[in-house]
Short mmCIF file of C-alpha atoms and ligand atoms in Angstrom, two decimals:
data_model
loop_
_atom_site.label_atom_id
_atom_site.label_comp_id
_atom_site.label_asym_id
_atom_site.label_seq_id
_atom_site.Cartn_x
_atom_site.Cartn_y
_atom_site.Cartn_z
CA MET A 21 -95.69 40.81 -12.65
CA ASN A 22 -95.03 44.46 -12.09
CA LEU A 23 -91.68 43.64 -10.55
CA LEU A 24 -90.76 41.47 -13.53
CA ARG A 25 -91.57 44.28 -15.94
CA LYS A 26 -89.51 46.72 -13.84
CA LEU A 27 -86.57 44.33 -13.89
CA PHE A 28 -86.89 43.95 -17.65
CA GLN A 29 -86.93 47.73 -18.13
CA LEU A 30 -83.96 48.14 -15.87
CA SER A 31 -81.90 45.59 -17.76
CA LEU A 32 -82.75 47.29 -21.08
CA LEU A 33 -81.64 50.57 -19.59
CA LEU A 34 -78.38 49.02 -18.43
CA LEU A 35 -77.66 47.53 -21.83
CA PHE A 36 -78.36 50.89 -23.42
CA ALA A 37 -76.16 52.73 -20.91
CA ILE A 38 -73.19 50.40 -21.51
CA ASP A 39 -73.11 51.62 -25.11
CA PHE A 40 -72.44 55.12 -23.86
CA ILE A 41 -69.70 54.34 -21.36
CA PRO A 42 -66.41 55.45 -22.91
CA SER A 43 -64.53 52.32 -23.97
CA GLY A 44 -61.48 53.30 -21.89
CA LEU A 45 -63.56 53.19 -18.73
CA LEU A 46 -65.11 49.91 -19.73
CA ALA A 47 -61.69 48.40 -20.29
CA GLN A 48 -60.63 49.50 -16.83
CA THR A 49 -63.63 48.05 -15.10
CA HIS A 50 -63.46 44.86 -17.16
CA GLU A 51 -62.02 41.66 -15.87
CA GLY A 52 -58.43 41.45 -16.96
CA TRP A 53 -56.90 38.88 -19.30
CA GLN A 54 -57.71 35.23 -18.73
CA ALA A 55 -56.06 32.33 -20.50
CA SER A 56 -58.40 30.68 -22.97
CA LYS A 57 -59.81 27.30 -22.07
CA GLU A 58 -58.66 25.86 -25.41
CA THR A 59 -55.06 26.94 -24.81
CA ILE A 60 -55.04 25.51 -21.30
CA GLU A 61 -56.47 22.22 -22.47
CA ALA A 62 -54.20 21.87 -25.49
CA LEU A 63 -51.07 22.62 -23.46
CA THR A 64 -52.13 20.28 -20.66
CA LYS A 65 -52.72 17.51 -23.17
CA ALA A 66 -49.23 17.98 -24.58
CA ARG A 67 -47.57 17.99 -21.13
CA PRO A 68 -49.93 16.59 -18.49
CA GLU A 69 -47.30 16.89 -15.73
CA VAL A 70 -47.16 20.70 -16.10
CA ASN A 71 -49.68 22.94 -14.33
CA TYR A 72 -51.58 25.41 -16.50
CA TYR A 73 -54.57 25.83 -14.17
CA GLU A 74 -54.81 28.96 -12.06
CA GLU A 75 -56.80 27.14 -9.38
CA LYS A 76 -53.92 24.69 -8.91
CA VAL A 77 -51.36 27.38 -8.14
CA PRO A 78 -50.22 26.65 -4.57
CA ALA A 79 -50.55 29.22 -1.80
CA TYR A 80 -47.28 31.09 -1.36
CA ASN A 81 -45.67 33.98 0.48
CA LEU A 82 -43.28 36.24 -1.39
CA PRO A 83 -40.13 37.38 0.40
CA ASP A 84 -40.47 41.02 1.46
CA VAL A 85 -38.56 43.13 -1.04
CA LEU A 86 -38.43 45.98 1.45
CA ALA A 87 -37.13 44.18 4.56
CA THR A 88 -33.38 43.94 5.08
CA MET A 89 -31.82 40.65 6.10
CA ASP A 90 -31.33 42.00 9.63
CA GLY A 91 -35.03 42.81 9.81
CA ARG A 92 -35.16 46.54 9.09
CA GLU A 93 -38.01 47.98 7.09
CA VAL A 94 -36.71 49.91 4.09
CA THR A 95 -38.40 53.30 4.18
CA SER A 96 -35.83 55.45 2.40
CA ALA A 97 -34.10 55.48 -0.97
CA ARG A 98 -30.84 55.64 0.94
CA LEU A 99 -31.45 52.37 2.79
CA TRP A 100 -32.58 50.74 -0.44
CA ASN A 101 -29.47 51.82 -2.36
CA LYS A 102 -26.97 51.24 0.44
CA VAL A 103 -28.27 48.03 1.98
CA ARG A 104 -31.26 46.29 0.47
CA ARG A 105 -30.46 46.53 -3.24
CA PRO A 106 -26.89 45.18 -2.78
CA GLU A 107 -28.27 42.39 -0.57
CA ILE A 108 -30.79 41.30 -3.20
CA LEU A 109 -28.19 41.49 -5.97
CA GLU A 110 -25.92 39.22 -3.92
CA LEU A 111 -28.77 36.78 -3.26
CA PHE A 112 -29.39 36.48 -7.00
CA ARG A 113 -25.67 36.00 -7.70
CA GLU A 114 -25.31 33.40 -4.99
CA ASN A 115 -28.49 31.43 -5.66
CA VAL A 116 -29.66 31.98 -9.23
CA PHE A 117 -27.45 33.46 -11.95
CA GLY A 118 -24.01 33.03 -10.40
CA ARG A 119 -21.03 35.31 -10.03
CA VAL A 120 -18.77 36.73 -12.72
CA PRO A 121 -15.19 35.49 -12.10
CA GLU A 122 -12.66 38.11 -11.11
CA THR A 123 -10.13 37.09 -13.78
CA PRO A 124 -8.77 40.31 -15.29
CA CYS A 125 -9.10 40.62 -19.06
CA GLU A 126 -8.45 43.08 -21.82
CA LYS A 127 -11.02 44.50 -24.15
CA SER A 128 -10.70 46.29 -27.49
CA PHE A 129 -13.09 47.64 -30.12
CA LYS A 130 -12.62 47.72 -33.86
CA VAL A 131 -15.13 49.12 -36.36
CA VAL A 132 -14.64 46.65 -39.19
CA ASN A 133 -17.34 47.94 -41.52
CA MET A 134 -19.18 51.21 -41.89
CA ASP A 135 -21.86 52.23 -44.37
CA LYS A 136 -23.24 55.75 -44.15
CA TYR A 137 -25.91 55.01 -46.73
CA ALA A 138 -27.48 51.90 -45.27
CA MET A 139 -31.23 51.26 -45.46
CA GLY A 140 -31.59 53.35 -48.60
CA GLY A 141 -29.65 56.21 -47.07
CA THR A 142 -31.75 56.54 -43.92
CA ALA A 143 -29.23 54.96 -41.55
CA THR A 144 -25.56 54.45 -40.84
CA LEU A 145 -24.37 50.90 -40.28
CA LYS A 146 -21.40 50.05 -38.10
CA GLN A 147 -20.12 46.56 -37.50
CA VAL A 148 -17.88 46.39 -34.48
CA GLU A 149 -15.66 43.62 -33.19
CA ILE A 150 -15.34 43.56 -29.44
CA THR A 151 -12.35 41.42 -28.50
CA ILE A 152 -11.92 40.03 -24.99
CA SER A 153 -8.55 38.50 -24.22
CA THR A 154 -6.57 37.11 -21.36
CA GLY A 155 -3.74 34.57 -20.91
CA GLY A 156 -3.24 34.12 -24.64
CA LYS A 157 -6.91 33.25 -25.27
CA SER A 158 -9.48 35.54 -26.86
CA LEU A 159 -13.07 35.80 -27.97
CA VAL A 160 -14.85 38.19 -30.35
CA ILE A 161 -18.35 39.58 -29.91
CA HIS A 162 -19.76 40.92 -33.20
CA LEU A 163 -21.92 43.97 -32.64
CA THR A 164 -24.14 45.37 -35.39
CA LEU A 165 -25.41 48.92 -35.01
CA PHE A 166 -27.65 51.15 -37.12
CA THR A 167 -28.18 54.81 -36.28
CA PRO A 168 -30.71 57.07 -38.01
CA ASN A 169 -29.26 59.65 -40.40
CA ASN A 170 -32.18 62.03 -40.09
CA ALA A 171 -32.42 62.35 -36.32
CA LYS A 172 -30.77 64.77 -33.91
CA ARG A 173 -27.70 63.03 -32.51
CA PRO A 174 -26.81 61.54 -30.12
CA VAL A 175 -29.85 59.24 -30.27
CA PRO A 176 -31.28 56.85 -27.66
CA ALA A 177 -30.88 53.22 -28.69
CA PHE A 178 -32.02 49.65 -28.18
CA LEU A 179 -29.61 46.74 -27.79
CA LEU A 180 -31.09 43.32 -28.53
CA ILE A 181 -29.60 40.20 -27.00
CA ASP A 182 -30.18 37.90 -29.96
CA ASN A 183 -30.87 34.30 -29.00
CA ARG A 184 -32.02 33.23 -32.45
CA GLY A 185 -29.09 33.83 -34.75
CA ALA A 186 -28.22 35.91 -37.77
CA VAL A 187 -31.31 35.00 -39.76
CA ASN A 188 -33.24 37.55 -37.69
CA THR A 189 -30.61 40.23 -37.53
CA ASP A 190 -29.07 40.43 -41.00
CA PRO A 191 -26.79 43.53 -41.23
CA SER A 192 -27.23 43.61 -45.04
CA ARG A 193 -31.03 43.87 -44.50
CA LYS A 194 -31.70 41.45 -47.34
CA VAL A 195 -33.47 39.29 -44.80
CA LYS A 196 -35.86 41.16 -42.50
CA SER A 197 -37.61 39.94 -39.39
CA GLU A 198 -40.07 41.40 -36.91
CA PHE A 199 -37.88 39.98 -34.19
CA TRP A 200 -35.43 42.82 -34.83
CA PRO A 201 -37.38 45.38 -36.87
CA ALA A 202 -34.41 47.64 -37.53
CA GLU A 203 -36.05 49.80 -40.23
CA GLU A 204 -39.05 50.59 -38.05
CA VAL A 205 -36.90 51.42 -35.04
CA ILE A 206 -34.72 53.71 -37.16
CA ALA A 207 -37.85 55.43 -38.53
CA ARG A 208 -38.82 56.30 -34.97
CA GLY A 209 -35.50 57.99 -34.32
CA TYR A 210 -33.70 55.32 -32.29
CA GLY A 211 -30.43 53.57 -32.81
CA ILE A 212 -30.69 49.79 -32.93
CA ALA A 213 -27.94 47.35 -32.05
CA VAL A 214 -27.67 43.59 -31.71
CA PHE A 215 -25.20 40.88 -30.74
CA TYR A 216 -25.56 37.12 -30.96
CA ASN A 217 -25.53 35.50 -27.51
CA ALA A 218 -23.59 32.45 -28.74
CA ASP A 219 -20.63 34.72 -29.58
CA VAL A 220 -20.24 35.07 -25.81
CA ASP A 221 -21.20 31.55 -24.82
CA PRO A 222 -22.70 28.80 -27.00
CA ASP A 223 -26.09 27.70 -25.75
CA ASN A 224 -25.26 24.13 -24.82
CA PHE A 225 -24.01 22.24 -21.81
CA ASP A 226 -20.36 21.22 -22.13
CA ASP A 227 -19.35 21.66 -18.51
CA PHE A 228 -18.39 25.29 -19.13
CA LYS A 229 -15.43 24.64 -21.39
CA ASN A 230 -16.43 26.75 -24.38
CA GLY A 231 -17.22 30.44 -24.85
CA ILE A 232 -16.23 33.04 -22.30
CA HIS A 233 -16.20 30.37 -19.57
CA GLY A 234 -13.22 28.70 -21.20
CA ILE A 235 -11.40 32.03 -21.06
CA LEU A 236 -12.30 33.49 -17.66
CA ASP A 237 -13.33 30.56 -15.43
CA LYS A 238 -11.12 28.93 -12.82
CA TYR A 239 -11.65 25.17 -12.40
CA PRO A 240 -13.03 23.48 -10.41
CA ARG A 241 -15.90 25.94 -10.59
CA PRO A 242 -17.57 26.95 -7.31
CA ASP A 243 -21.30 26.38 -6.86
CA ASP A 244 -21.96 30.07 -7.31
CA ALA A 245 -19.95 30.37 -10.55
CA TRP A 246 -21.81 32.16 -13.35
CA GLY A 247 -23.97 30.21 -15.74
CA THR A 248 -24.59 30.91 -19.39
CA ILE A 249 -27.33 33.51 -18.82
CA ALA A 250 -24.99 35.55 -16.60
CA ALA A 251 -22.35 35.21 -19.32
CA TRP A 252 -24.72 36.58 -21.97
CA ALA A 253 -25.67 39.45 -19.63
CA TRP A 254 -21.97 40.19 -19.18
CA GLY A 255 -21.65 40.17 -22.98
CA ALA A 256 -24.45 42.76 -23.19
CA SER A 257 -22.42 44.98 -20.87
CA ARG A 258 -19.34 44.60 -23.09
CA CYS A 259 -21.48 45.81 -26.01
CA LEU A 260 -22.59 48.70 -23.83
CA ASP A 261 -18.91 49.49 -23.16
CA TYR A 262 -18.57 50.13 -26.89
CA LEU A 263 -21.92 51.90 -27.32
CA VAL A 264 -21.16 54.52 -24.67
CA THR A 265 -18.06 55.49 -26.69
CA ASP A 266 -20.00 55.96 -29.94
CA LYS A 267 -20.70 59.65 -30.51
CA ASP A 268 -23.91 58.97 -32.41
CA ILE A 269 -25.48 57.25 -29.40
CA ALA A 270 -26.64 58.82 -26.13
CA GLY A 271 -24.75 56.55 -23.74
CA ASN A 272 -27.17 57.23 -20.89
CA LYS A 273 -30.21 56.30 -23.00
CA ILE A 274 -29.59 52.72 -24.00
CA ALA A 275 -32.30 50.10 -23.47
CA VAL A 276 -31.50 46.40 -23.32
CA VAL A 277 -34.09 44.08 -24.88
CA GLY A 278 -34.40 40.32 -24.83
CA HIS A 279 -36.90 37.63 -25.71
CA SER A 280 -37.41 34.47 -23.69
CA ARG A 281 -33.96 33.20 -22.59
CA GLY A 282 -32.78 36.58 -23.94
CA GLY A 283 -35.43 38.23 -21.74
CA LYS A 284 -34.09 36.53 -18.62
CA THR A 285 -30.69 37.79 -19.74
CA ALA A 286 -31.91 41.36 -20.29
CA LEU A 287 -33.30 41.46 -16.75
CA TRP A 288 -30.06 40.19 -15.25
CA ALA A 289 -28.00 42.56 -17.43
CA GLY A 290 -30.11 45.47 -16.18
CA ALA A 291 -29.73 44.28 -12.57
CA GLU A 292 -25.96 43.88 -12.77
CA ASP A 293 -25.29 46.95 -14.91
CA PRO A 294 -27.08 50.14 -13.86
CA ARG A 295 -25.81 51.89 -17.01
CA PHE A 296 -28.67 50.27 -18.94
CA ALA A 297 -31.24 53.04 -18.90
CA MET A 298 -34.25 50.83 -19.63
CA VAL A 299 -34.94 47.09 -19.59
CA VAL A 300 -37.36 45.17 -21.80
CA SER A 301 -38.25 41.59 -20.89
CA ASN A 302 -40.28 39.88 -23.59
CA GLU A 303 -41.83 36.57 -22.54
CA SER A 304 -38.92 35.84 -20.22
CA GLY A 305 -40.96 33.35 -18.16
CA CYS A 306 -39.41 31.04 -15.59
CA SER A 307 -36.34 32.53 -13.90
CA GLY A 308 -37.07 35.73 -15.78
CA ALA A 309 -40.08 37.85 -14.85
CA ALA A 310 -42.40 35.01 -13.72
CA LEU A 311 -42.79 34.31 -10.00
CA ALA A 312 -41.09 30.99 -9.19
CA ARG A 313 -43.37 30.17 -6.27
CA ARG A 314 -46.43 29.92 -8.52
CA ARG A 315 -44.99 26.80 -10.19
CA PHE A 316 -47.15 27.56 -13.23
CA GLY A 317 -45.91 26.35 -16.62
CA GLU A 318 -42.12 25.94 -16.61
CA THR A 319 -40.70 25.43 -13.10
CA VAL A 320 -37.26 25.75 -11.51
CA SER A 321 -36.69 22.02 -11.68
CA ARG A 322 -37.72 21.80 -15.37
CA ILE A 323 -35.47 24.66 -16.37
CA ASN A 324 -32.49 23.31 -14.42
CA THR A 325 -32.99 19.89 -15.97
CA ASN A 326 -33.48 21.01 -19.56
CA PHE A 327 -30.86 23.74 -19.41
CA PRO A 328 -28.26 22.68 -16.81
CA HIS A 329 -25.87 25.38 -18.03
CA TRP A 330 -28.10 28.46 -17.68
CA PHE A 331 -27.79 29.11 -13.94
CA CYS A 332 -25.31 28.49 -11.13
CA THR A 333 -25.12 25.08 -9.45
CA ASN A 334 -26.69 26.48 -6.28
CA TYR A 335 -29.94 27.15 -8.16
CA LYS A 336 -30.54 23.40 -8.39
CA LYS A 337 -31.13 23.37 -4.61
CA TYR A 338 -34.47 24.98 -5.34
CA ASN A 339 -35.75 22.28 -7.69
CA ASN A 340 -39.22 21.45 -6.35
CA ASN A 341 -38.26 23.56 -3.37
CA GLU A 342 -39.20 27.07 -4.45
CA ASP A 343 -40.42 28.23 -1.05
CA THR A 344 -36.89 28.12 0.36
CA LEU A 345 -35.50 30.38 -2.37
CA PRO A 346 -34.47 33.57 -0.54
CA VAL A 347 -35.68 35.67 -3.49
CA ASP A 348 -38.51 35.62 -6.00
CA MET A 349 -38.58 37.32 -9.35
CA HIS A 350 -40.38 40.49 -8.22
CA MET A 351 -37.07 41.21 -6.51
CA LEU A 352 -35.19 40.86 -9.78
CA LEU A 353 -37.57 43.38 -11.34
CA ALA A 354 -37.12 45.67 -8.34
CA LEU A 355 -33.36 45.75 -9.05
CA ILE A 356 -34.17 47.66 -12.25
CA ALA A 357 -35.92 50.48 -10.33
CA PRO A 358 -36.12 53.41 -10.76
CA ARG A 359 -35.27 52.84 -14.43
CA PRO A 360 -38.04 52.18 -16.98
CA LEU A 361 -39.01 48.51 -17.07
CA TYR A 362 -41.17 46.83 -19.68
CA VAL A 363 -42.57 43.34 -19.15
CA ALA A 364 -44.39 41.75 -22.09
CA CYS A 365 -46.13 38.40 -22.48
CA ALA A 366 -48.13 36.46 -25.09
CA SER A 367 -51.55 34.93 -24.54
CA GLU A 368 -50.67 31.44 -25.77
CA ASP A 369 -47.33 31.30 -24.02
CA LEU A 370 -48.60 29.81 -20.78
CA TRP A 371 -45.29 27.95 -20.41
CA GLY A 372 -43.91 31.41 -19.56
CA ASP A 373 -46.69 32.22 -17.03
CA PRO A 374 -48.05 35.63 -18.13
CA ARG A 375 -49.99 36.14 -14.90
CA GLY A 376 -46.97 35.28 -12.78
CA SER A 377 -44.97 37.81 -14.77
CA TYR A 378 -47.56 40.51 -14.26
CA LEU A 379 -47.84 39.81 -10.52
CA SER A 380 -44.09 39.99 -10.30
CA LEU A 381 -44.15 43.49 -11.79
CA TYR A 382 -47.01 44.43 -9.50
CA ASN A 383 -45.02 43.24 -6.49
CA ALA A 384 -41.99 45.27 -7.56
CA LEU A 385 -44.02 48.49 -7.32
CA PRO A 386 -43.19 49.24 -3.66
CA VAL A 387 -39.56 49.76 -4.71
CA TYR A 388 -40.48 51.87 -7.75
CA ASN A 389 -42.60 54.03 -5.49
CA LEU A 390 -40.08 54.24 -2.71
CA LEU A 391 -37.87 55.75 -5.42
CA ARG A 392 -40.63 58.22 -6.29
CA THR A 393 -41.47 57.13 -9.81
CA ASN A 394 -45.27 57.35 -9.44
CA SER A 395 -45.72 53.90 -10.90
CA ASP A 396 -49.12 52.51 -10.13
CA ILE A 397 -50.69 49.57 -11.96
CA PRO A 398 -53.69 47.59 -10.69
CA GLU A 399 -53.41 44.04 -9.37
CA THR A 400 -55.75 42.88 -12.15
CA MET A 401 -54.07 42.19 -15.47
CA PRO A 402 -54.99 44.40 -18.43
CA PRO A 403 -57.10 42.91 -21.23
CA LEU A 404 -55.45 41.39 -24.28
CA ASN A 405 -53.47 43.79 -26.50
CA LYS A 406 -53.91 46.73 -24.12
CA GLN A 407 -50.78 48.28 -22.76
CA VAL A 408 -50.80 49.31 -19.13
CA LYS A 409 -48.19 51.93 -18.38
CA SER A 410 -47.59 54.07 -15.32
CA GLY A 411 -44.56 56.04 -14.23
CA ARG A 412 -41.60 53.81 -15.05
CA VAL A 413 -43.31 50.45 -15.55
CA ALA A 414 -45.29 49.03 -18.45
CA PHE A 415 -46.84 45.72 -19.41
CA HIS A 416 -48.82 44.14 -22.20
CA ILE A 417 -50.10 40.74 -23.12
CA ARG A 418 -50.21 40.31 -26.88
CA ASP A 419 -52.43 37.79 -28.59
CA GLY A 420 -50.65 34.79 -30.04
CA ILE A 421 -47.71 32.51 -29.51
CA HIS A 422 -44.24 32.80 -27.97
CA ASN A 423 -42.39 35.31 -30.17
CA MET A 424 -41.38 38.95 -30.38
CA LEU A 425 -43.13 40.96 -33.08
CA LEU A 426 -43.27 44.50 -34.45
CA LYS A 427 -46.43 45.02 -32.41
CA ASP A 428 -44.40 44.34 -29.24
CA TRP A 429 -41.58 46.63 -30.36
CA ASN A 430 -44.02 49.46 -31.10
CA TRP A 431 -45.28 49.30 -27.53
CA PHE A 432 -41.70 49.22 -26.22
CA MET A 433 -40.93 52.33 -28.28
CA ASP A 434 -44.07 54.08 -27.02
CA MET A 435 -42.71 53.69 -23.52
CA ALA A 436 -39.21 54.76 -24.56
CA ASP A 437 -40.70 57.88 -26.21
CA GLU A 438 -41.90 58.92 -22.78
CA THR A 439 -39.04 57.76 -20.61
CA LEU A 440 -35.86 57.84 -22.73
CA LYS A 441 -36.31 60.61 -25.28
C1 GTR B 522 -37.75 27.26 -23.66
C2 GTR B 522 -37.43 27.48 -22.21
C3 GTR B 522 -37.88 28.82 -21.79
C4 GTR B 522 -37.51 29.90 -22.79
C5 GTR B 522 -37.55 29.44 -24.24
C6 GTR B 522 -36.82 30.34 -25.25
O1 GTR B 522 -37.47 26.01 -24.11
O2 GTR B 522 -38.04 26.49 -21.47
O3 GTR B 522 -37.42 29.11 -20.50
O4 GTR B 522 -36.30 30.46 -22.48
O5 GTR B 522 -37.03 28.18 -24.39
O6 GTR B 522 -35.75 30.87 -24.99
O7 GTR B 522 -37.36 30.48 -26.35
#
């Protein structure tokens, strides 16, 4: 009886004490984010063949990001930069995204419209045509750029790889969208640019005849020839070629941002082009930030079947065969190091495997820390809507469905405030 009373008193005391623990501490000691049962069940009902259950994730071993192919342990920044990073980049070219053809081409920029009083006088708008030409054929990438009028120039800037079309990125600003919240980004002192991915390569499978493929590819195409995602990433770099010439922009402070297929593209753009000073992957999922070996939500075989044009032909070898892939996506994230890297997910987007994306970031940390960035995040995911940020890496899982919203952008800018400004 006495013992029972003691236990009762103790539990009251505990309950009382919890009220006084600072909420920050509580959040840290809390279990991290878990997918809701309702979401798991609803998604499983819609696609019973897809795994959304954590307990069904197979056991796997990730390739060691810090072991060279000839078996050396990478213990210095020098060995990473000279040997291991180039090796990993090659493995991704060869097996996943494909290689850019060596066909020489010409490139020119033309500012076709400029408005110094855009957005009610708060910003300057420039519309730029980037023309790529070779062998009598050419292609134009339309770049839209706003820079703040009331900020000290040159300003840091964000470049969005737009995979949704002009309705989200209207230069006249008659139509506004949280997907590209240009006014809000300008108000925080950043430049904001965008190009439409389909300008570079239309998002459909036509055996690589249209877009930049039709201009630069040699046929028959080898099995490691670039797919559409690598083409979009290349397009992002052509936009960067212009941006670094613009006096209003700080060329060494340009972040590349992408959502979903655009997020996969942003990661590959950042890997291939070290001039991007920061990379933001929003809900990039399978073949983006999410670990392939978890086979959670979208898998390598699903993505290669539904989107046969996104990756190189070699990637199809890993359909239902993820364990033989010589890389996993933590190694793609590691290619961004030591630059700031933001990985974001959404709680209902289990197709894109939020946990696999977080673990991927976690497993890229050894490279960030080898490069002395003091980036340290726990293995447990943060709770919903709580950003976790350390050194040069940051992550959040926002409540809601697959999308990119102002809430996401605000967190991206919080990180950029610390790492780019
Ligand atoms: C899905 C695809 C994902 C993701 C998404 C998107 O259909 O399976 O990998 O890229 O499209 O881009 O919105």
